């Protein structure tokens, strides 16, 4: 796309209405909801607050002016573990709260009563170790049921959990513990990934040595092979067994008290610590789990994200459990032992709602439809995506091959910082437009603005800004204490800048184009990498593509396209097709200087394509930090495929 006007690469998607069978049963199907929320703002958010049980009712929904501080549900007191467990016991103590599928085909499930008991015993154990309200407890665990149990045990005590993705290194763990000032660590001996045992405790031991204070460590013997415990170490099972049958009074928390801390990596530099609140966050997550993901208490919901990321916090743990549904937790990977693993599990557990990322969908496409075809996926009622823009081809593939052709899809836009979904269609209300996420949800005010801060015309590229506070906003934004640059107005009034490039159409649907800084400048013309990528992945035979700018003497930058082809495709033919497609969609000036084929693209552990690395490779530059890479083995492969020798 060019910097000076309309978007030539995106043919407007045809709107698709949600099927009437879906609309009829949807949790939210009132088409007047946008207007009524707008009229009643901020009191409309009472509807979210109402989904929770409060120990002390809030005095008002929102208190605040045009600038921070903002207070959501002031005066309200609640406990998150009560909302996710205790209050469901009278009606569904024997319903499954969570189902766990291990990497080695092990299976375990917890009813609400069982999870309640585990959480209480663990909370009693942690209290014994000295954990109090406000303390930060770091959880360094893979996808095991004890991870959500530990999160809820912390919440019960009013302690703040700090989940660190299990795949992170000892240094990354130590860094996050230092930053969060955390004196407690819960980890495990090890776990399996693609059949290999990972020594988690070794990493935890090293981190503990690196941290500048005494740390109490609880170790879960997940592999069941026995663990050596030194001084300051405690066995998870011993701790829980010692307190079996005990209940811990839930510590009431003010709505604005922190529920958890999570670190997110900016595109550059330091990890950014984001702290979410107990009341506003939980209300926003529960409300979007209901209105967008349409989760009902009788549903089995599967969000395939790792709990180490915000998506797992909000839509594996807190959203589904706050609503009293069954949540699926799956360890390991989608292609191990076989490429039909996910579909087998959907079939086995009769999953109603499935939520995953475009990067996963593109992998499924690459593997082929034969894998989902082996299983009965007819239990699915709704599909969701999150994490990256989804191109139209992947969208249609998802709907056709996973959704049986008629499941609605919600393309949900949000961030670690926003806590919960802000932009998406409401599946029981709005038509879907493949490729566009949708409108800001009812009660959310956001617009796409240009460099001056004024709204851009429909179809023009700009940046999304959120112009009103939202309940799931993090503490720093609510208090106005941090990230000053984001809260500062470029025009009038308070705004939050997520730094995502976007366009908006005549119906108010927002199409995200990637991070605002992802642009290549060729001879003074700006091209969005996402725009070019969406053209290239539209070419039959292309599974995935990433576009970066390489330095070029004459034109400033040259466009390099890294392309992962589908199995068995002839590369020379595909290269021509890619060039032709870009020429047709954008013009000769945007035709990639180089099309480099690669078996896979470098991805971060949360599944986002690491363009920075490809840029370094394209430029023959020294590679920056690659510790966040999920597939480091691809680096050598990429370096060996120079554009001149493709
Ligand atoms: C939830 C999560 C946030 C960034 C965000 C944006 C991208 C997320 C998207 C999307 C297009 C969507 N993103 N959802 N882009 N369409 N539906 O992913 O949080 O890890 O903090 O990443 O992800 O660029 O700014 P986080």
Coordinates of C-alpha atoms in Angstrom, one line a residue, residues 23 30 222-223 252 289-290 335 338 400 484 495 533 563:
X23 CA -28.0 -15.4 16.1
X30 CA -29.5 -7.1 20.3
X222 CA 5.4 -33.1 36.9
X223 CA 7.3 -36.0 35.3
X252 CA -11.3 -9.2 49.5
X289 CA -15.9 -14.0 26.8
X290 CA -19.7 -13.8 26.8
X335 CA 1.7 -31.4 15.0
X338 CA 0.5 -36.1 14.4
X400 CA -14.6 -24.0 5.5
X484 CA 3.6 8.8 29.5
X495 CA -5.7 8.8 24.2
X533 CA 2.1 -10.1 2.7
X563 CA 8.0 -17.3 1.4

